[in-house]
Each structure stands twice: as structure tokens, then as C-alpha cells.
Coordinates of C-alpha atoms in Angstrom, one line a residue:
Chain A
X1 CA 73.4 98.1 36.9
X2 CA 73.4 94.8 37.9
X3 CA 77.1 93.2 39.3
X4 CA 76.9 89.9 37.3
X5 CA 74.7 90.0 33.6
X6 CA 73.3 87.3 32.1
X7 CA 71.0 86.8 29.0
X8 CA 67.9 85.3 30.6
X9 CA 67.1 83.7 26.2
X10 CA 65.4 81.2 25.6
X11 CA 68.0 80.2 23.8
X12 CA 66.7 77.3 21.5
X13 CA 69.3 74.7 19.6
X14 CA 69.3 71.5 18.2
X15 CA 69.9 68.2 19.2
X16 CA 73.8 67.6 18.8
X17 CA 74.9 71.3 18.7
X18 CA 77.0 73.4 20.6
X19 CA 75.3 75.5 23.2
X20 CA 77.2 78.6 23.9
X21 CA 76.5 80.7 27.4
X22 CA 78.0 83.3 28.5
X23 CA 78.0 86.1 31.5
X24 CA 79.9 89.3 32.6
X25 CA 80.6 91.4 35.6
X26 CA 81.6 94.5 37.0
X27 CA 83.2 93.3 40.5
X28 CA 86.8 92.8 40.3
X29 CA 87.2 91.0 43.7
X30 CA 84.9 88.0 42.1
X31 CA 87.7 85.1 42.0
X32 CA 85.6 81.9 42.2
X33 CA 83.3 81.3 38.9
X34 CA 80.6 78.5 38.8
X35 CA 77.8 77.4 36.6
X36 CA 74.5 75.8 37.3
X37 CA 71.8 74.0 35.7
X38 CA 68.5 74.0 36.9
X39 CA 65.4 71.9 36.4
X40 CA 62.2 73.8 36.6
X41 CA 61.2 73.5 40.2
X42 CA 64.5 71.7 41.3
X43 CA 67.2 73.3 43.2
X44 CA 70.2 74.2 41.1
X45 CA 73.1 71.2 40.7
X46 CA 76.6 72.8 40.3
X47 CA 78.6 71.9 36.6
X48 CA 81.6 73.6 36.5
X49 CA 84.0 75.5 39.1
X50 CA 86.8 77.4 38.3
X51 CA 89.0 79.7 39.9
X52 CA 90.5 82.7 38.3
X53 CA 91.1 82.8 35.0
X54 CA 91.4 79.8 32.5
X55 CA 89.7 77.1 30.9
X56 CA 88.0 73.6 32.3
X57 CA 86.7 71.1 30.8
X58 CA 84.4 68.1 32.3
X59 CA 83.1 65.8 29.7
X60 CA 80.8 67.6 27.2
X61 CA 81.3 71.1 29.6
X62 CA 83.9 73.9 28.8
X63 CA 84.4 77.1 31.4
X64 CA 86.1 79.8 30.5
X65 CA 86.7 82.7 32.6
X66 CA 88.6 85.7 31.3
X67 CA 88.8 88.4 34.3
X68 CA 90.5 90.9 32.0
X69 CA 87.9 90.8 30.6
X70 CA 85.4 90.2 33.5
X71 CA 83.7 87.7 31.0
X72 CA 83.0 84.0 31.4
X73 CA 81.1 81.3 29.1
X74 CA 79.9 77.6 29.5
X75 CA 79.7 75.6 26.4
X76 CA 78.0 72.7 25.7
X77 CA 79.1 69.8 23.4
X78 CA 76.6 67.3 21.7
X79 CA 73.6 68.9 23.5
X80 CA 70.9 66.6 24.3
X81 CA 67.0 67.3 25.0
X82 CA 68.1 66.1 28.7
X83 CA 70.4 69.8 28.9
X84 CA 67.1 71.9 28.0
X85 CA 67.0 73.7 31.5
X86 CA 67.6 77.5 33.4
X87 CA 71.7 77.7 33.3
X88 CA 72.7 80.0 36.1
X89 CA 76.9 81.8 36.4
X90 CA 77.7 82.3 39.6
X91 CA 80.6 84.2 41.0
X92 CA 82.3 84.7 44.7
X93 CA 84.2 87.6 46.2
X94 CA 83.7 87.0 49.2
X95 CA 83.5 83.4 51.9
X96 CA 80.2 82.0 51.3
X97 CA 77.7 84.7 49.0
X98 CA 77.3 83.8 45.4
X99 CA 76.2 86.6 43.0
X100 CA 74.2 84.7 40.5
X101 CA 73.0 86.1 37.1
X102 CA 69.7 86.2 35.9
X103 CA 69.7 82.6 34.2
X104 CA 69.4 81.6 30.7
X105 CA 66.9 79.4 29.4
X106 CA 68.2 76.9 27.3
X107 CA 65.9 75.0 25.2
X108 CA 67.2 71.5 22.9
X109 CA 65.1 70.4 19.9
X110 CA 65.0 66.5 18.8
Chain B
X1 CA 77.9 60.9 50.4
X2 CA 73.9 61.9 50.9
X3 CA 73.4 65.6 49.3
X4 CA 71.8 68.5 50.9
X5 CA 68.5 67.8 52.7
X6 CA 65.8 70.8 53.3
X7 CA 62.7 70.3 55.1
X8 CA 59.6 70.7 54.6
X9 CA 59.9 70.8 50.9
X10 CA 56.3 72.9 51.2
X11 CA 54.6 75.6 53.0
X12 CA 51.7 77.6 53.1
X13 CA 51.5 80.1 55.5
X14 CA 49.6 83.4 55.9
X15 CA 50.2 87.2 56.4
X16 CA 51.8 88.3 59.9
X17 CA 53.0 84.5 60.5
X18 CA 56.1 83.1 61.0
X19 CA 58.0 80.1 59.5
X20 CA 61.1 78.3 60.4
X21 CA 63.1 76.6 57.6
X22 CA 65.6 73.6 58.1
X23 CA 68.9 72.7 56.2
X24 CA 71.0 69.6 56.6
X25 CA 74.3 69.6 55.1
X26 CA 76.8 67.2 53.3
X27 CA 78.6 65.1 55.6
X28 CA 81.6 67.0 57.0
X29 CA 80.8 70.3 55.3
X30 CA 80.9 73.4 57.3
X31 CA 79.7 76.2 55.6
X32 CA 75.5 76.9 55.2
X33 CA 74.2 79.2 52.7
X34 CA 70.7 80.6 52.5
X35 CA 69.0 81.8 49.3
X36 CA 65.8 83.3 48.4
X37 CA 64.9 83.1 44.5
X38 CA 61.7 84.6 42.9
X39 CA 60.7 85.3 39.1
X40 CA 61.5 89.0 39.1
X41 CA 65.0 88.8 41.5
X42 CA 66.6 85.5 41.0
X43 CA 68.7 84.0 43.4
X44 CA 69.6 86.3 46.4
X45 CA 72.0 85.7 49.0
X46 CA 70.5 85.8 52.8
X47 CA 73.2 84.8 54.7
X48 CA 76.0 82.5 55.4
X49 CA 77.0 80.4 58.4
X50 CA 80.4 78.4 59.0
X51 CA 81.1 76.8 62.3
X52 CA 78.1 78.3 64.0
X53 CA 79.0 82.3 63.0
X54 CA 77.8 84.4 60.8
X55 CA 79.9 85.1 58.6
X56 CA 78.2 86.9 55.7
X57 CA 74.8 88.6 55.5
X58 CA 72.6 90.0 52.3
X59 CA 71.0 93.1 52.5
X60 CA 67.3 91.4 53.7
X61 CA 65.0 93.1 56.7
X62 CA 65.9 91.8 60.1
X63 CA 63.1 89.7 59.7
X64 CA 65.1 87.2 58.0
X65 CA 67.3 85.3 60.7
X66 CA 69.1 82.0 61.1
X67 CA 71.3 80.0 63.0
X68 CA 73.8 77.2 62.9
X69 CA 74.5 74.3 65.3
X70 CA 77.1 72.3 66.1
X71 CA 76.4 69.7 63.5
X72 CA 76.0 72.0 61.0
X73 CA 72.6 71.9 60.5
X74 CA 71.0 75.0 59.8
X75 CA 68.0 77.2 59.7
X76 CA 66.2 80.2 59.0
X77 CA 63.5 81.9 60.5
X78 CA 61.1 84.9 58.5
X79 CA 58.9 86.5 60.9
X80 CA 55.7 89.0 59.9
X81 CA 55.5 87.4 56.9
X82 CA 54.5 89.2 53.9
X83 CA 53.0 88.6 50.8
X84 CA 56.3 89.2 49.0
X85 CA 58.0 86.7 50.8
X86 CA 56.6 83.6 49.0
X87 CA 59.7 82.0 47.2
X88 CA 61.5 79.5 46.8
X89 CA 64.1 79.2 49.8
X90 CA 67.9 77.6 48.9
X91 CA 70.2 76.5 51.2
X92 CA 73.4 76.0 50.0
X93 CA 76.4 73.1 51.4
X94 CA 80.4 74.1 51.3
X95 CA 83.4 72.9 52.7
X96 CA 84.7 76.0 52.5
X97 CA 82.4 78.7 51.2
X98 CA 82.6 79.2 47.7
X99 CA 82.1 75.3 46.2
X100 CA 78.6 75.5 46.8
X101 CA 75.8 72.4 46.5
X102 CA 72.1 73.4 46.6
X103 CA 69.5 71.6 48.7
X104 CA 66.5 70.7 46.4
X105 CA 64.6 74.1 48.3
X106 CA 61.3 75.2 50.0
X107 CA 58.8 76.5 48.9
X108 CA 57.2 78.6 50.8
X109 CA 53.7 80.4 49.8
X110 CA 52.2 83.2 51.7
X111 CA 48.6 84.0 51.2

């Protein structure tokens, strides 16, 4: 079993909704939880970090990280055609290793 | 501030070969973190360097090395390569370690 799952989708929504993302793990020594979008051949940019549990929010991006419940989500206000992309959760233990899920493919209709 | 820089942004290499891979960091940013990411594993951690040590390794053959300088530039070397090792290499900028912002990658192609 894998430490960190992710649903790798496509998950397809349209324009203006609420995209919805979510991940869970295993490790409980993960205190550091990030999320990345990705562009097809482009390295990954970093949205959202967060340390232990709680919410954040940056503009139209929500984290949530619930380590009771080892679960954390990403959601996405007003989505745009510009958001369709790979969204990768990304989690830290340990100084300087990232355990990333699989990636889920987010597609945004017109 | 400039992001993270990798060079070259391509490679084709063959069998047996070997490649060096280079990473320049953010301005004042200590920490270099290496990543190989393929369609069937994702992103996986190689190793990590901060002030010249390393200071955290992935479970990857010896083949995969790097090193760190004292500007903080980075790289990694892959000797014998093997077919399975075409990907596309990450390296990752922190201040710290865990904040991490991703070069734009290599990719490397072995034939």
C-alpha cells in the first residue's frame, strides 16, 4: 500500500464550479502538507502549504488537512479552463523528501 | 527573485552512458532536492542536499549520485544508464527543506 493515495481522475468540471481534491495517508510523522499543479511537461508550481492540521486559504484555493484523520483536500473556487492540469499532495516527515501522490487530472469545460 | 534554473532542459543519451544533471537554486536557499518522475511511479525522491551534506537519500541504486557546492548549486550524476532511467529529472529549491519550489526539469531519454 502506497504511504500517500491519491485519485489519479480525470476529474472533469465546468467552468465556474468547485473543484474538489483530496488525498490520504498512512504515515503519522507527515507534518508539512502541500499541493501542486502541474502543466503537462512543466515542472510542478507549489499552491498551498500548510503545516499540521487546519485550514488555508489563498484566493480561489482552500487546504485542509485533518491528521486525525490522515486526510487532506484542495478546493478550487470559480475554476477556470486555465486550472485544467495534473494536481499533485505532497507531504513531509522528514527535512527535504516529499512523498507525493499519484496526481489527479483535473480537466475544466467552457 | 529568479526561480529554479535546470540545465540542459534535454537529453538523449544511450545504454551504459553516463549523464550529469545541473540545478541552480533560488537566491539564498539552501536546501536541493532531486526527483525522478515517470508515468508508472510519479514523483520519487532521490536525495536531498543542504549546505553541501546529504542529508536525506531515496531508496535509488548507487548509480544515482550528487553533490552540492558552496553556492548551492547542485547536481546529479546517473552512471550505466539504463533504459528505465529515461524520465523526467526534478530538482527541488527550499530554505529549509520542506517549502519546496520545482525547477522546470530535464528530460532525459535513454535509447
Amino acid at each position: 500500500q502506497k504511504e500517500v493515495e491519491q485519485d489519479p481522475g480525470p476529474l472533469s468540471v465546468p467552468e465556474g464550479a468547485i473543484v474538489s481534491l483530496n488525498c490520504t495517508y498512512s504515515n503519522s510523522a507527515f507534518q508539512y502538507f502541500m499541493w501542486y499543479r502541474q502543466y503537462s511537461r512543466k515542472g510542478p508550481e507549489l499552491l498551498m502549504y500548510t503545516y499540521s492540521s487546519g485550514n488555508k486559504e489563498d484566493g480561489r484555493f482552500t487546504a485542509q488537512v485533518d491528521k486525525s484523520s490522515k486526510y487532506i483536500s484542495l478546493f478550487i473556487r470559480d475554476s477556470q479552463p486555465s486550472d485544467s492540469a495534473t494536481y499533485l499532495c505532497a507531504m513531509s516527515g522528514s527535512w527535504g523528501k516529499l512523498q507525493f501522490g499519484a496526481g489527479t487530472q483535473v480537466v475544466v469545460t467552457p | 527573485k529568479a526561480g529554479v534554473t535546470q540545465t540542459p532542459r534535454y537529453l538523449i543519451k544511450t545504454r551504459g552512458q553516463q549523464v550529469t544533471l545541473s540545478c541552480s537554486p533560488i537566491s539564498g536557499h539552501r536546501s536541493v532536492s532531486w526527483y525522478q518522475q515517470t508515468p508508472g511511479q510519479g514523483l520519487q525522491f532521490l536525495f536531498e542536499y543542504f549546505s553541501e551534506t546529504q542529508r536525506n537519500k531515496g531508496n535509488f541504486p548507487g548509480r544515482f549520485s550528487g553533490r552540492q557546492f558552496s553556492n548551492s548549486r547542485s547536481e546529479m550524476n546517473v552512471s550505466t544508464l539504463e533504459l528505465g532511467d529515461s524520465a523526467l529529472y526534478l530538482c527541488a529549491s527550499s530554505a529549509e527543506g520542506n517549502e519546496q519550489f520545482f525547477g522546470p526539469g530535464t528530460r532525459l531519454t535513454v535509447l
